[in-house]
XYZ file of C-alpha atoms in Angstrom:
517
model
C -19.907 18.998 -8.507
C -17.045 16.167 -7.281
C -17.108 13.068 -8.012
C -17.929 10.441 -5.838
C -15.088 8.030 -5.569
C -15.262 4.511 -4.405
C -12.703 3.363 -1.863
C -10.019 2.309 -4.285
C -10.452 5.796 -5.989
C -12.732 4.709 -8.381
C -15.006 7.215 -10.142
C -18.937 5.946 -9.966
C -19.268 8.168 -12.964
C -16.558 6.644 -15.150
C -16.718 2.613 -14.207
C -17.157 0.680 -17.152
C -19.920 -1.683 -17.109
C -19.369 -5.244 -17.294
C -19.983 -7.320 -20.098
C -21.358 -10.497 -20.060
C -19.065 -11.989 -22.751
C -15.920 -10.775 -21.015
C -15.921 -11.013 -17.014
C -12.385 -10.316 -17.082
C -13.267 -6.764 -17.468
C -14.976 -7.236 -13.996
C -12.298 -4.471 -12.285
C -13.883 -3.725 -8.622
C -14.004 -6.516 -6.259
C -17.536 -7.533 -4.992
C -18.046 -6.709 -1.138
C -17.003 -9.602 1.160
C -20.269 -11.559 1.622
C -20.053 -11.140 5.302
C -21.088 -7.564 4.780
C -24.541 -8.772 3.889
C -26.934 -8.099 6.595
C -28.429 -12.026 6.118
C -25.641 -14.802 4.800
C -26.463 -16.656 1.847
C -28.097 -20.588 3.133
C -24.752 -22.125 2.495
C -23.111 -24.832 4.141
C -19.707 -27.235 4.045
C -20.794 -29.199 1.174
C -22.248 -26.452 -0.946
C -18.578 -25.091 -1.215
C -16.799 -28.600 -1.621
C -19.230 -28.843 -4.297
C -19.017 -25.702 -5.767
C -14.923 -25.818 -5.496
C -15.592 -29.035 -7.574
C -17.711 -27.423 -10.459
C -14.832 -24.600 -10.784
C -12.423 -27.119 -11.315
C -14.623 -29.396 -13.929
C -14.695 -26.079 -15.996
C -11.060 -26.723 -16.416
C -12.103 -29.947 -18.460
C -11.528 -30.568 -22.050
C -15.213 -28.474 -23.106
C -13.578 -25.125 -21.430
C -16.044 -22.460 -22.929
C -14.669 -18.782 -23.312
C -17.860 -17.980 -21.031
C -16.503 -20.293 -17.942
C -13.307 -19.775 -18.264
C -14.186 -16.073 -17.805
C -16.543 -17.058 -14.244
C -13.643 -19.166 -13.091
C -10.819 -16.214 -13.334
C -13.586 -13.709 -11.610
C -14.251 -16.439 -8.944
C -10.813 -16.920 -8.311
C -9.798 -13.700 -8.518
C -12.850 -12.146 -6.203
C -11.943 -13.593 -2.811
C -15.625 -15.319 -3.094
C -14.507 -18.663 -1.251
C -12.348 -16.707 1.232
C -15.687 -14.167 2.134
C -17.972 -17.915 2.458
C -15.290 -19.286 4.900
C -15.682 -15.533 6.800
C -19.176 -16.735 7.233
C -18.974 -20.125 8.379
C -16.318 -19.364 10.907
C -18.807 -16.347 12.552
C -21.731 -18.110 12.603
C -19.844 -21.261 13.771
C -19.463 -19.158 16.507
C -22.930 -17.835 17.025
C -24.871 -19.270 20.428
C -28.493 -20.368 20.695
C -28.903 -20.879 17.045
C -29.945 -24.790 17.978
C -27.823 -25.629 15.101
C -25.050 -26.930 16.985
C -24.265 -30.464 14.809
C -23.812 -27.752 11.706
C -19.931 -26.725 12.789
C -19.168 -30.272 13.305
C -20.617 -31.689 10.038
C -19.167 -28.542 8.050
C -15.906 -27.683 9.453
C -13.406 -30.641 8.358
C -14.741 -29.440 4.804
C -14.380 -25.953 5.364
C -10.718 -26.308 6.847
C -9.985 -28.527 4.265
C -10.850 -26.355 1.094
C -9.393 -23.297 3.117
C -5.968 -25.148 3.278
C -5.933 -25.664 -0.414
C -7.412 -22.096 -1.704
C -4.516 -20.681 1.176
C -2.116 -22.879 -0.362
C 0.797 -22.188 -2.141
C -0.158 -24.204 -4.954
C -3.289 -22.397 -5.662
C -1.848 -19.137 -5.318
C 0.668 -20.283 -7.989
C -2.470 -21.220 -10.220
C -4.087 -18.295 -9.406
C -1.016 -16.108 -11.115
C -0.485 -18.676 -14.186
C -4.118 -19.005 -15.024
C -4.474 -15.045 -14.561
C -1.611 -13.595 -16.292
C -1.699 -10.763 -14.131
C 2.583 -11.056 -12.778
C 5.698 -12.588 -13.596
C 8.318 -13.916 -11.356
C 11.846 -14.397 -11.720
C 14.055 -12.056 -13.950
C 12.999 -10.992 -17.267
C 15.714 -11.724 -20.231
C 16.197 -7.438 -20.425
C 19.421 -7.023 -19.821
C 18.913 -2.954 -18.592
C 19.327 -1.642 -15.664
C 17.291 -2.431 -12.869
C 16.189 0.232 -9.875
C 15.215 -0.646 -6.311
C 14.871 2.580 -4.147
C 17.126 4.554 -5.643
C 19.393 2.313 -6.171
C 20.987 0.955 -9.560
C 22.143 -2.995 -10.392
C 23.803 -3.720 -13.609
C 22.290 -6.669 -15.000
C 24.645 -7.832 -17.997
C 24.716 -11.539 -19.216
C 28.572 -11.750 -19.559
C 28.873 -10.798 -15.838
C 32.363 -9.743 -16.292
C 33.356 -6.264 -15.358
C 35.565 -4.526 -12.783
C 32.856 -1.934 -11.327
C 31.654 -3.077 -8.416
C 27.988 -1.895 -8.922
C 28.242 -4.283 -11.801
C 29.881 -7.449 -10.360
C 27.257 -10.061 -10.376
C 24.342 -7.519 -10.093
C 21.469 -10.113 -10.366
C 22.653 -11.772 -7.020
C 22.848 -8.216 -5.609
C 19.753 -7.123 -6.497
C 18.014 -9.877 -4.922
C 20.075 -9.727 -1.857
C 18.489 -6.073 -1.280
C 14.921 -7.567 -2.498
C 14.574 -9.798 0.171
C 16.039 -7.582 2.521
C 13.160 -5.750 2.663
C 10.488 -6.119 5.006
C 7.485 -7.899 3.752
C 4.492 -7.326 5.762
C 1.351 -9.824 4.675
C -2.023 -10.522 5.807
C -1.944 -12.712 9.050
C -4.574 -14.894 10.841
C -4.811 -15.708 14.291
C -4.367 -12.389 16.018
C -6.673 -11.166 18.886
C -9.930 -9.183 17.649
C -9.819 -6.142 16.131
C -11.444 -3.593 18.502
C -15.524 -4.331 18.586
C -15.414 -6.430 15.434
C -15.063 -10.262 15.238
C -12.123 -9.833 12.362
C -9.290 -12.144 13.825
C -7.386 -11.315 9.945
C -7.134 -9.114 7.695
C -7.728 -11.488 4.608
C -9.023 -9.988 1.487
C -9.255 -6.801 3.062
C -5.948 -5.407 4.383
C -3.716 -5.558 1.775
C -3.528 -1.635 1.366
C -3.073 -1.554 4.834
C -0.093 -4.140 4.572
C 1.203 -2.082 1.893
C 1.729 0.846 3.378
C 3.166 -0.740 6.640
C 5.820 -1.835 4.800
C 6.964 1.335 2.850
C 6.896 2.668 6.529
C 9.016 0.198 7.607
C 11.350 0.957 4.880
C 11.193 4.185 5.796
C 12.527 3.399 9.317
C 15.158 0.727 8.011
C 16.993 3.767 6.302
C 16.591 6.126 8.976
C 17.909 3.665 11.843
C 20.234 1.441 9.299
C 20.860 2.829 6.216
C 19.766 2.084 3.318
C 23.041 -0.188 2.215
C 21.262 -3.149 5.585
C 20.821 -5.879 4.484
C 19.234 -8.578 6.781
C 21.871 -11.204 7.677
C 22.041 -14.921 7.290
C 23.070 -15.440 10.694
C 22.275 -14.859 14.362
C 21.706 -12.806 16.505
C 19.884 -10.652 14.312
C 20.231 -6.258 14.606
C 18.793 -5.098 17.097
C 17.167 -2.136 15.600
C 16.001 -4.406 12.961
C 13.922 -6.394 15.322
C 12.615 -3.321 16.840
C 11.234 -2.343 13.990
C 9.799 -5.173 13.309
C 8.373 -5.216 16.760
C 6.366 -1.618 15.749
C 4.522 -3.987 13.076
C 3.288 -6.316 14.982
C -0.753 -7.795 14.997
C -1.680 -6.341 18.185
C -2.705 -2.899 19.705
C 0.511 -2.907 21.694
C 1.947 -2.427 18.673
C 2.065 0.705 17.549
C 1.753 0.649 13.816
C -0.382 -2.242 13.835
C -3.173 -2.985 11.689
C -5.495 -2.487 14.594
C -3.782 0.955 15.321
C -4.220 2.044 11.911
C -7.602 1.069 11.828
C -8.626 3.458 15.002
C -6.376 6.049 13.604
C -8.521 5.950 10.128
C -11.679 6.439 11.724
C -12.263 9.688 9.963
C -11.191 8.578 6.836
C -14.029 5.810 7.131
C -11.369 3.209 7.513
C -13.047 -0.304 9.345
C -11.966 -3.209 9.362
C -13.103 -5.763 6.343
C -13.536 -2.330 4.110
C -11.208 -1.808 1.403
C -9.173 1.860 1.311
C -7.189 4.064 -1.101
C -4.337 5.291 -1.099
C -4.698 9.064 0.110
C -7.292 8.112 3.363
C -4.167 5.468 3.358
C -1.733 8.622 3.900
C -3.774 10.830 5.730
C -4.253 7.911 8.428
C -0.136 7.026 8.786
C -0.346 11.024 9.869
C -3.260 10.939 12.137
C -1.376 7.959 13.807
C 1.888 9.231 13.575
C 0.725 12.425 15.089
C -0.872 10.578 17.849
C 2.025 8.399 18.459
C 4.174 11.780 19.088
C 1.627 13.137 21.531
C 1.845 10.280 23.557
C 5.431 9.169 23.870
C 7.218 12.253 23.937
C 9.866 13.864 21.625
C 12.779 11.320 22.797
C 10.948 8.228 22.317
C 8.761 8.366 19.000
C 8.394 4.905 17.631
C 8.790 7.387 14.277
C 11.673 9.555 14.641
C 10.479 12.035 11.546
C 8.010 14.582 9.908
C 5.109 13.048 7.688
C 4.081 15.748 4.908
C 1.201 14.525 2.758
C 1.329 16.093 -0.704
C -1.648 18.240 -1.275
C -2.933 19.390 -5.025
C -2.552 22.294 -6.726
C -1.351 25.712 -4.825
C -4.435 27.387 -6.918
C -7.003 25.071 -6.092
C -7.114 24.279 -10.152
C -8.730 20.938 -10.564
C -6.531 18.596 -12.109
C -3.842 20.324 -10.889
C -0.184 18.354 -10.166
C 0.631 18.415 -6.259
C 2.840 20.856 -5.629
C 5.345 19.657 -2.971
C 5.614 23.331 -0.994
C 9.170 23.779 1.298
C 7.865 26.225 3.592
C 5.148 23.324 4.311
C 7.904 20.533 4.506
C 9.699 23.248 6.966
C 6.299 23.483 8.975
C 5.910 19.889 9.332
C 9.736 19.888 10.636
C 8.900 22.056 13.003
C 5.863 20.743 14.424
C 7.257 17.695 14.307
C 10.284 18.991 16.938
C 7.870 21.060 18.783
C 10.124 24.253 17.015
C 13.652 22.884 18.812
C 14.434 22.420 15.323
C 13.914 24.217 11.926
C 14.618 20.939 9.840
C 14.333 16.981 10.814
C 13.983 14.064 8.602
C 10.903 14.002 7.085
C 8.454 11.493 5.158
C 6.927 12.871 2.098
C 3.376 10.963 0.602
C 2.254 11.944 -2.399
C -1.141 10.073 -2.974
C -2.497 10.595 -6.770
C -4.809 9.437 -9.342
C -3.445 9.112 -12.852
C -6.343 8.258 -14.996
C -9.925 6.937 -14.819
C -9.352 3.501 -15.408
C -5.350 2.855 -16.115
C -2.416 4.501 -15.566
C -2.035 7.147 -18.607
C 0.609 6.083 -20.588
C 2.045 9.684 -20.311
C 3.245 9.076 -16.537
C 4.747 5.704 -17.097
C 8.220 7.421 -18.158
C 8.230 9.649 -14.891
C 6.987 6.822 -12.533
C 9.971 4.934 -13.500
C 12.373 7.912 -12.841
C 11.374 7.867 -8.907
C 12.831 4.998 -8.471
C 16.196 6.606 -9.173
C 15.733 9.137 -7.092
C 17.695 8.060 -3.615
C 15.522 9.326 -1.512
C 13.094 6.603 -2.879
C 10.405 4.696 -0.516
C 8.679 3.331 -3.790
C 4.719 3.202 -4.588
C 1.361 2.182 -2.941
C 0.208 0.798 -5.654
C -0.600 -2.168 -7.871
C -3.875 -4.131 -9.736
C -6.982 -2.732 -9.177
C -8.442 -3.980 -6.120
C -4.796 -5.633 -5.237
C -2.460 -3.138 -3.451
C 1.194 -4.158 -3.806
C 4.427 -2.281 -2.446
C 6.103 -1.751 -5.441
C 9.843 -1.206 -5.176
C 11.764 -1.501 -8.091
C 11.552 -1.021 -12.144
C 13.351 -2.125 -15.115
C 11.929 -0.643 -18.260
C 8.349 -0.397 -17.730
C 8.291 -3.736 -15.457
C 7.686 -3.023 -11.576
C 9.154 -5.308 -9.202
C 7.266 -5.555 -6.466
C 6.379 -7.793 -2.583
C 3.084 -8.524 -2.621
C 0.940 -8.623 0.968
C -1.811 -11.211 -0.552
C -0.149 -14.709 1.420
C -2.017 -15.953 4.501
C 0.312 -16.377 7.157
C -0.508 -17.238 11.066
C 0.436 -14.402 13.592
C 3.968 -14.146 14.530
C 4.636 -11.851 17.812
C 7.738 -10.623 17.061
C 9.652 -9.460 20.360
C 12.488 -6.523 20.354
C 14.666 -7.931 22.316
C 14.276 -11.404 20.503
C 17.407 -11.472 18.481
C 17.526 -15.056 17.795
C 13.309 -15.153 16.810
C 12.511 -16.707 13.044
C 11.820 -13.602 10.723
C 11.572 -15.733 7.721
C 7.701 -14.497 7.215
C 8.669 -11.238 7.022
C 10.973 -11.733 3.850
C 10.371 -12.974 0.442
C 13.148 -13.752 -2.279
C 10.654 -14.334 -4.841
C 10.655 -11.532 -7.730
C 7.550 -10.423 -9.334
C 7.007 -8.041 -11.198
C 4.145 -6.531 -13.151
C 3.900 -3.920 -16.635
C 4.070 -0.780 -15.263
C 1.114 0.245 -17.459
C -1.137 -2.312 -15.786
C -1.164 -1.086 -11.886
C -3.993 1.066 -10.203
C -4.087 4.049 -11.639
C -4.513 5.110 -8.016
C -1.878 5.171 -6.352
C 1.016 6.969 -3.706
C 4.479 7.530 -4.050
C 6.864 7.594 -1.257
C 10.328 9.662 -0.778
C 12.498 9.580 2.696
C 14.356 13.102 3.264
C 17.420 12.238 5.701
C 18.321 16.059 6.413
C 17.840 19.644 4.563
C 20.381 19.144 1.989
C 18.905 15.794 0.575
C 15.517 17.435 0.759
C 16.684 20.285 -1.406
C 18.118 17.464 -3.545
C 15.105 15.800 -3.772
C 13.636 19.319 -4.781
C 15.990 19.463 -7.471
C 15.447 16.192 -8.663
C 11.806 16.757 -8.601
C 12.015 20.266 -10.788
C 14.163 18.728 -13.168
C 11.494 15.294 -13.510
C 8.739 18.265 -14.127
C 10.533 20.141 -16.866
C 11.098 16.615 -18.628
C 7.667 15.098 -18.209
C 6.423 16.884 -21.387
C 3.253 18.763 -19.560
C 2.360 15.964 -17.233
C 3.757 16.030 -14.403
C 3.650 13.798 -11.235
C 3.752 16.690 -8.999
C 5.446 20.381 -8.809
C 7.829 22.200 -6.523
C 7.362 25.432 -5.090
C 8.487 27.395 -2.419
C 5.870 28.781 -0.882
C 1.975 28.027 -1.063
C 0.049 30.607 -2.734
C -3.267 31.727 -0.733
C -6.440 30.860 -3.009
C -8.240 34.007 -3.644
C -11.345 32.640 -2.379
C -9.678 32.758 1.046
C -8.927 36.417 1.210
C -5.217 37.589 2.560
C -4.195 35.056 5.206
C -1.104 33.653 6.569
C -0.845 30.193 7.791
C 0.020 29.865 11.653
C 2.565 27.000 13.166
C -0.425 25.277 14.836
C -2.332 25.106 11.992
C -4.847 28.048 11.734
C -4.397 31.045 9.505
C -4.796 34.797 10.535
C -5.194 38.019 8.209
C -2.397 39.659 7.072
C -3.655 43.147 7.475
C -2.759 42.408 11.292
C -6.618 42.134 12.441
C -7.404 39.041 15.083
C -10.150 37.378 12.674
C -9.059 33.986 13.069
C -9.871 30.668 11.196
C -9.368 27.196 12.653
C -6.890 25.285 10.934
C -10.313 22.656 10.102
C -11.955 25.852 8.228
C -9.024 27.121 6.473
C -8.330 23.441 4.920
C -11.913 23.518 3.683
C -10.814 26.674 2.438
C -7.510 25.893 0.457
C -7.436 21.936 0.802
C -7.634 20.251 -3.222
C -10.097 18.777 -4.206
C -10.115 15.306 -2.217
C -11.611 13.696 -5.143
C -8.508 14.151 -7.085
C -6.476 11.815 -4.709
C -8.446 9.108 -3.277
């Protein structure tokens, strides 16, 4: 019988129980409070006071057991979820509690401005331990999506690649686009959610590793964002498609309706492969409606599948006659190859990353075709786009920033929020164990690169492979003798007319989703 996986791919059968000696071992975030169908009696001056306690545990009499509460309160989003509260039923009518919001509120705005702040975020990461900024005093190589910097403390040497390559590599850092939760924009469909705080940082993630996606498609992947004005045009088109409202077309809201079937809502946490299966709902959607010539995302999206026998615990197998299939649809069959996306959602271990995968996690990142990983602490999703050794560099969607809209045509507009030259990085061997990796496929030759580079990264990964290539997708024998058809549905190769809907046939042939949630 599957599992039954939580939303950050979690196994109910495998989480280990928390101790009440050790919070820290606390590893899935509690539910917002505003999920609860009655709020908790608090008020203003509970929190003020509360706030207060937290910081008196920081006193000279520090137990091991406080310490411990204050890291889990700090670290649970628990004064973030009260202020969720206070700011809906602020806004409730006929509750003949009117004097509460005034009373309440210059408290409540006050503490939010300092748990917001950049100070306590900074206190947050020193007090947790959990990332490191800055450079590290390794002196190897360091890899940001595919490509290499030479980091060498003489700094003398006549390669090019090598010339100053700490300056370099955080010229390309902070070129790329940082997408982080916002406040202020208009309400997501139905709900009251004005933000995506505490909630949307998977989302975030994976908007920018799109983006990225799009930068090297449009500009290459040597852009980097310039100091001066006016700005590229295509950049600021792209960062247009971001944008907190439903006019934009991968906005959070968009997402949201696109991931309706993957049980994605907003203030719900999500994993990584409903993560991937929603960019290709809503990419697929996006196609239908603008037309071949004008698709805000000008290429294929192939999510990864498991194993071509159906094996549990089987590798993905990244199949070419299914990357030629998604080409195709893609270019409604005017073409037989097109640029193409390729997510490859996975789970690699119950709690941690298995120490086996670290080596071949860190070889993505040379691969050039790299888009990095949807990954990072457990209940935390970071983009993570570099590595050196076994550290991950990597832009993290968890600051609070007010809604920015962002016009196309604005080439002179303040894109300052969307960029962040501040390295962190984390021990590979720390991040989710749940996780996506992304690759960008310009054209059929540096897909069949990326093939080879792939094979090879199998062969070397000592029986533990990230994923597999084939070229074609064996049938499971469960199914019988079909053949897959280009619109999706799959017809018996004897030549009779039985035909299964391309819904049936994944239920047929489709891994087991538990393996990749």
């Amino acid at each position: 019988m599957p599992r039954v996986l939580n939303g950050e791919g979690r196994s109910h059968l495998h989480r280990r129980p928390p101790h009440h000696r050790n919070l820290l071992l606390l590893r899935r975030p509690p539910q917002p409070l505003h999920h609860f169908r009655t709020p908790p009696p608090l008020n203003g001056t509970t929190i003020v006071r509360f706030h207060q306690v937290s910081w008196l545990l920081l006193g000279d009499h520090l137990s091991s057991f406080s310490f411990g509460l204050l890291v889990y309160i700090l670290n649970s989003g628990f004064f973030h979820s009260a202020f969720s509260i206070f700011e809906t039923h602020g806004e409730s009518k006929g509750c003949g509690k009117k004097g509460f919001s005034g009373r309440s509120s210059g408290w409540t705005q006050a503490v939010k401005r300092v748990m917001n702040g950049g100070s306590m975020r900074r206190f947050q990461e020193r007090l947790l331990g959990l990332n490191r900024t800055g450079f590290s005093s390794s002196t190897s190589d360091i890899w940001l999506l595919g490509v290499c910097y030479k980091i060498s403390q003489e700094g003398s040497s006549s390669d090019p690649a090598s010339s100053d390559g700490e300056a370099a590599f955080v010229e390309d850092f902070s070129s790329r686009i940082l997408l982080t939760y916002r406040k202020g924009f208009d309400a997501i469909g139905n709900s009251k959610y004005t933000s995506d705080v505490n909630w949307g940082c998977m989302l975030r993630s994976s908007q920018m590793l799109f983006a990225q996606a799009l930068i090297v498609h449009r500009l290459e992947r040597c852009w980097r964002k310039s100091s001066h004005k006016p700005l590229d045009k295509e950049y600021m088109e792209i960062l247009h498609l971001f944008g907190d409202s439903e006019a934009a077309a991968f906005s959070v809201h968009n997402l949201l309706q696109a991931g309706n079937g993957y049980e994605l809502a907003a203030g719900s946490w999500v994993g990584p492969y409903a993560m991937c299966r929603t960019w290709e709902s809503l990419v697929r959607s996006e196609r239908g409606a603008t037309g071949l010539k004008h698709q805000p995302f000008p290429m294929a999206v192939y999510v990864v599948s498991g194993d071509e026998d159906g094996e549990r615990g089987g590798a993905p197998v990244v199949c070419v006659e299914d990357a030629s299939k998604r080409c195709s649809e893609f270019s409604k069959g005017r073409a037989n190859w097109t640029p193409i996306l390729l997510l490859v959602p996975l789970v690699l271990g119950l709690d941690k990353v298995n120490p086996r995968y670290i080596p071949s996690l860190g070889t993505t990142f040379t691969f050039p075709q790299s888009l990095g990983i949807l990954g990072g602490r457990p209940g935390a999703s970071t983009y993570i786009v570099g590595v050196q050794d076994e550290e991950a560099f990597y832009l993290d969607p968890h600051e609070v920033q007010p809604v920015v809209d962002v016009k196309g045509d604005n080439l002179e507009a303040d894109t300052s929020s969307y960029h962040c030259n501040m390295l962190r990085h984390v021990p590979l061997d720390s991040i989710d164990s749940s996780l996506a990796i992304g690759f960008y496929c310009r054209d059929k030759d540096d897909f069949d690169d990326f093939c080879d580079r792939a094979s090879k990264l199998a062969d070397q990964s000592k029986g533990a492979p990230l994923f597999t290539v084939t070229q074609a997708r064996k049938i499971s024998k469960a199914t019988g003798n079909y053949e897959m058809l280009g619109d999706g549905g799959w017809i018996q190769q004897d030549g009779s007319s039985d035909l299964i809907s391309g819904n049936d046939a994944e239920d047929c042939t489709q891994e087991d989703d538990w393996q990749f949630l």
